[in-house]
Amino acid sequence: MAGQDPRALIDYAALDDTTLVALARAGRREAFRQVMQRCNRRLFRVARSVVHDDAEAEDVVQEAYVNAFEHLSEFRGEAALTTWLTRIVLNEANGRLRSRKPTVELDQIETLQREGGRVIAFPSRFGSEDPAADAARGQIRRLLEGAVDDLPEPFRLVFVMREIEECSVEETAACLGLKPETVKTRLHRARRMLRAALHDTLATTVTEAFPFLGARCDRMTHTVLARIAAQVRDEV
């Protein structure tokens, strides 16, 4: 149509990363928007695995994007765009860790204890039709998230990229500046540490669950006995 902006006809979602970067360099903001939409989830999870805070992880990713946009001319395509951006996010996140004060305010601790951390999203396949099932899935998710959060950072980063983001060994190695063999070794150790941590945590959780199960058992027994007693009275 006459007078229509030709930029509106571009299907940015169909373009590859190299083309998007070229368009972004030329000032096409919509191209960079598409880059962010493709990379947001991975970059947030990587940042979150370093800074341990949702809000700060978002801020890290935003700052990294601004930095990346200002230095798009430095992207040579020698590595994948996500790899290049991941390195920028890691630099920003680690820089923040180095600048942190060694003490944490009490209200921050209380807030974290109340809200908990989120690393892995486990969507429910079955909706929310069963509150008890939803509560159980939520408890399992919190246990897993806590166990991942407690991994030492070198192992946590590898685990998040390999198991959660499903990156290849080679891509993980490129992002983190490691040898592929080191990625494999760290992932193996991360899995082993998670198994040990979850074993201990689940053992405690199961032990603590028995009083609840016992209370339910008592309630059911009382109900059945009351019904039997009522039937006996009716028969007399």
Short mmCIF file of C-alpha atoms in Angstrom, two decimals:
data_model
loop_
_atom_site.label_atom_id
_atom_site.label_comp_id
_atom_site.label_asym_id
_atom_site.label_seq_id
_atom_site.Cartn_x
_atom_site.Cartn_y
_atom_site.Cartn_z
CA MET A 1 0.00 0.00 0.00
CA ALA A 2 1.17 3.49 -0.80
CA GLY A 3 2.67 5.36 2.08
CA GLN A 4 3.08 2.28 4.29
CA ASP A 5 6.30 2.04 6.25
CA PRO A 6 8.27 -0.86 4.66
CA ARG A 7 9.69 -1.71 8.09
CA ALA A 8 6.21 -2.79 9.18
CA LEU A 9 6.32 -5.58 6.58
CA ILE A 10 9.37 -7.29 8.11
CA ASP A 11 8.65 -10.55 9.94
CA TYR A 12 11.33 -10.19 12.58
CA ALA A 13 10.43 -13.51 14.21
CA ALA A 14 11.43 -15.33 11.02
CA LEU A 15 14.90 -13.74 10.81
CA ASP A 16 18.08 -15.39 12.01
CA ASP A 17 20.26 -13.85 14.71
CA THR A 18 22.85 -12.45 12.32
CA THR A 19 20.21 -10.59 10.32
CA LEU A 20 18.57 -9.29 13.47
CA VAL A 21 21.88 -7.94 14.74
CA ALA A 22 22.53 -6.24 11.40
CA LEU A 23 19.10 -4.60 11.50
CA ALA A 24 19.58 -3.57 15.12
CA ARG A 25 22.90 -1.98 14.21
CA ALA A 26 21.05 -0.01 11.54
CA GLY A 27 18.74 1.36 14.19
CA ARG A 28 15.82 -1.06 13.90
CA ARG A 29 14.71 -1.28 17.53
CA GLU A 30 12.13 -3.94 16.68
CA ALA A 31 14.97 -6.23 15.64
CA PHE A 32 16.59 -5.87 19.05
CA ARG A 33 13.21 -6.47 20.69
CA GLN A 34 13.11 -9.81 18.90
CA VAL A 35 16.61 -10.62 20.12
CA MET A 36 15.51 -9.98 23.70
CA GLN A 37 12.38 -12.06 23.34
CA ARG A 38 14.48 -14.98 22.16
CA CYS A 39 17.06 -14.70 24.91
CA ASN A 40 15.17 -13.41 27.95
CA ARG A 41 14.48 -16.71 29.64
CA ARG A 42 17.99 -18.08 29.42
CA LEU A 43 19.68 -14.84 30.41
CA PHE A 44 17.37 -14.37 33.38
CA ARG A 45 18.02 -17.88 34.65
CA VAL A 46 21.77 -17.47 34.26
CA ALA A 47 21.69 -14.14 36.08
CA ARG A 48 19.43 -15.56 38.78
CA SER A 49 21.81 -18.46 39.34
CA VAL A 50 24.54 -15.94 40.19
CA VAL A 51 22.78 -13.19 42.16
CA HIS A 52 20.09 -15.33 43.86
CA ASP A 53 17.41 -12.67 43.57
CA ASP A 54 14.63 -12.28 41.02
CA ALA A 55 14.53 -8.49 41.01
CA GLU A 56 18.29 -8.09 40.79
CA ALA A 57 18.49 -10.75 38.08
CA GLU A 58 16.03 -8.74 36.01
CA ASP A 59 18.12 -5.64 36.56
CA VAL A 60 21.28 -7.53 35.57
CA VAL A 61 19.71 -8.69 32.31
CA GLN A 62 18.40 -5.23 31.50
CA GLU A 63 21.80 -3.68 32.13
CA ALA A 64 23.43 -6.37 30.01
CA TYR A 65 21.05 -5.69 27.14
CA VAL A 66 21.82 -1.98 27.25
CA ASN A 67 25.52 -2.78 27.23
CA ALA A 68 25.07 -5.23 24.37
CA PHE A 69 23.07 -2.76 22.28
CA GLU A 70 25.80 -0.16 22.70
CA HIS A 71 28.44 -2.65 21.55
CA LEU A 72 26.62 -4.51 18.78
CA SER A 73 29.44 -3.58 16.43
CA GLU A 74 31.70 -5.89 18.48
CA PHE A 75 29.55 -8.94 17.76
CA ARG A 76 31.45 -10.82 15.04
CA GLY A 77 29.27 -13.91 14.81
CA GLU A 78 32.17 -16.14 15.84
CA ALA A 79 29.95 -17.50 18.63
CA ALA A 80 26.18 -17.74 18.86
CA LEU A 81 24.38 -14.54 19.82
CA THR A 82 23.03 -16.18 22.98
CA THR A 83 26.58 -17.15 23.93
CA TRP A 84 27.80 -13.59 23.45
CA LEU A 85 24.92 -12.19 25.49
CA THR A 86 25.37 -14.81 28.22
CA ARG A 87 28.96 -13.71 28.69
CA ILE A 88 27.82 -10.09 29.09
CA VAL A 89 25.21 -11.14 31.64
CA LEU A 90 27.76 -13.16 33.60
CA ASN A 91 30.18 -10.21 33.64
CA GLU A 92 27.44 -7.92 34.94
CA ALA A 93 26.21 -10.41 37.54
CA ASN A 94 29.67 -11.25 38.83
CA GLY A 95 30.55 -7.55 38.96
CA ARG A 96 27.58 -6.98 41.22
CA LEU A 97 28.63 -9.81 43.49
CA ARG A 98 32.06 -8.26 43.89
CA SER A 99 30.56 -4.91 44.81
CA ARG A 100 28.14 -6.26 47.37
CA LYS A 101 28.60 -5.44 51.02
CA PRO A 102 29.46 -8.44 53.21
CA THR A 103 26.43 -7.85 55.44
CA VAL A 104 22.77 -8.27 54.63
CA GLU A 105 19.99 -6.32 56.26
CA LEU A 106 17.67 -8.30 58.54
CA ASP A 107 14.56 -7.27 56.61
CA GLN A 108 16.13 -8.66 53.41
CA ILE A 109 16.65 -12.02 55.10
CA GLU A 110 13.08 -12.06 56.37
CA THR A 111 11.76 -11.15 52.92
CA LEU A 112 13.72 -13.96 51.29
CA GLN A 113 12.53 -16.43 53.91
CA ARG A 114 8.92 -15.42 53.31
CA GLU A 115 9.06 -15.34 49.52
CA GLY A 116 11.73 -17.88 48.72
CA GLY A 117 13.82 -17.93 45.53
CA ARG A 118 12.67 -19.00 42.10
CA VAL A 119 14.96 -20.61 39.60
CA ILE A 120 12.99 -23.28 37.88
CA ALA A 121 9.39 -22.90 36.76
CA PHE A 122 7.47 -26.16 36.91
CA PRO A 123 4.09 -25.49 35.28
CA SER A 124 1.22 -27.73 36.28
CA ARG A 125 -0.03 -30.03 33.55
CA PHE A 126 -3.31 -30.50 35.32
CA GLY A 127 -4.32 -26.94 36.12
CA SER A 128 -5.47 -26.02 39.60
CA GLU A 129 -8.43 -28.35 39.91
CA ASP A 130 -6.84 -30.21 42.84
CA PRO A 131 -5.58 -27.88 45.62
CA ALA A 132 -3.86 -30.76 47.41
CA ALA A 133 -2.00 -31.77 44.24
CA ASP A 134 -1.08 -28.14 43.54
CA ALA A 135 0.29 -27.81 47.07
CA ALA A 136 2.33 -30.99 46.67
CA ARG A 137 3.77 -29.85 43.33
CA GLY A 138 4.58 -26.48 44.88
CA GLN A 139 6.42 -28.15 47.74
CA ILE A 140 8.43 -30.31 45.32
CA ARG A 141 9.28 -27.25 43.21
CA ARG A 142 10.49 -25.34 46.27
CA LEU A 143 12.63 -28.28 47.36
CA LEU A 144 14.24 -28.50 43.92
CA GLU A 145 14.73 -24.76 43.60
CA GLY A 146 16.31 -24.59 47.04
CA ALA A 147 18.64 -27.48 46.26
CA VAL A 148 19.76 -25.86 43.00
CA ASP A 149 20.24 -22.51 44.74
CA ASP A 150 22.49 -24.17 47.33
CA LEU A 151 24.87 -25.61 44.75
CA PRO A 152 28.27 -23.87 44.60
CA GLU A 153 28.20 -21.32 41.79
CA PRO A 154 30.50 -23.14 39.29
CA PHE A 155 28.29 -26.23 39.48
CA ARG A 156 25.03 -24.28 39.65
CA LEU A 157 25.78 -22.37 36.44
CA VAL A 158 26.61 -25.55 34.55
CA PHE A 159 23.51 -27.30 35.90
CA VAL A 160 21.20 -24.42 34.96
CA MET A 161 22.58 -24.19 31.43
CA ARG A 162 22.74 -27.92 30.74
CA GLU A 163 19.70 -29.30 32.55
CA ILE A 164 17.29 -26.36 32.69
CA GLU A 165 18.13 -24.45 29.52
CA GLU A 166 19.16 -27.66 27.72
CA CYS A 167 22.29 -26.09 26.21
CA SER A 168 24.79 -28.40 24.57
CA VAL A 169 28.09 -29.19 26.24
CA GLU A 170 29.88 -27.10 23.62
CA GLU A 171 27.63 -24.06 24.05
CA THR A 172 27.84 -24.23 27.83
CA ALA A 173 31.61 -24.43 27.61
CA ALA A 174 31.73 -21.44 25.26
CA CYS A 175 29.46 -19.34 27.48
CA LEU A 176 31.33 -20.09 30.68
CA GLY A 177 34.84 -20.17 29.22
CA LEU A 178 35.38 -23.81 30.18
CA LYS A 179 36.65 -26.93 28.48
CA PRO A 180 33.90 -29.38 27.43
CA GLU A 181 35.42 -31.99 29.73
CA THR A 182 35.11 -29.57 32.65
CA VAL A 183 31.43 -28.99 31.84
CA LYS A 184 30.79 -32.72 31.88
CA THR A 185 32.63 -33.17 35.16
CA ARG A 186 30.85 -30.28 36.86
CA LEU A 187 27.45 -31.46 35.67
CA HIS A 188 28.14 -34.94 37.03
CA ARG A 189 29.17 -33.50 40.39
CA ALA A 190 26.20 -31.12 40.44
CA ARG A 191 23.81 -34.02 39.90
CA ARG A 192 25.52 -35.98 42.65
CA MET A 193 25.31 -33.05 45.08
CA LEU A 194 21.64 -32.51 44.23
CA ARG A 195 20.84 -36.17 44.82
CA ALA A 196 22.52 -36.03 48.22
CA ALA A 197 20.86 -32.76 49.19
CA LEU A 198 17.41 -33.88 48.08
CA HIS A 199 17.80 -37.21 49.83
CA ASP A 200 18.43 -35.47 53.15
CA THR A 201 15.72 -32.86 52.59
CA LEU A 202 13.11 -35.35 51.46
CA ALA A 203 13.90 -37.64 54.39
CA THR A 204 13.19 -34.75 56.77
CA THR A 205 10.07 -33.75 54.85
CA VAL A 206 8.69 -37.28 54.88
CA THR A 207 9.36 -37.58 58.61
CA GLU A 208 7.58 -34.29 59.25
CA ALA A 209 4.65 -35.41 57.08
CA PHE A 210 3.79 -38.42 59.21
CA PRO A 211 2.10 -36.44 62.00
CA PHE A 212 -0.20 -34.99 59.35
CA LEU A 213 -0.87 -38.43 57.93
CA GLY A 214 -1.39 -39.72 61.44
CA ALA A 215 -3.93 -36.97 62.15
CA ARG A 216 -5.78 -37.82 58.95
CA CYS A 217 -5.74 -41.50 59.90
CA ASP A 218 -7.15 -40.68 63.35
CA ARG A 219 -9.86 -38.51 61.82
CA MET A 220 -10.87 -41.21 59.34
CA THR A 221 -10.89 -43.87 62.05
CA HIS A 222 -13.02 -41.69 64.32
CA THR A 223 -15.49 -41.03 61.50
CA VAL A 224 -15.84 -44.71 60.62
CA LEU A 225 -16.26 -45.74 64.26
CA ALA A 226 -18.87 -43.03 64.76
CA ARG A 227 -20.81 -44.28 61.74
CA ILE A 228 -20.61 -47.90 63.00
CA ALA A 229 -21.79 -46.82 66.43
CA ALA A 230 -24.71 -44.99 64.86
CA GLN A 231 -25.69 -48.07 62.87
CA VAL A 232 -25.55 -50.25 65.99
CA ARG A 233 -27.83 -47.84 67.84
CA ASP A 234 -30.27 -47.92 64.95
CA GLU A 235 -30.35 -51.71 65.03
CA VAL A 236 -31.06 -51.94 68.77
#
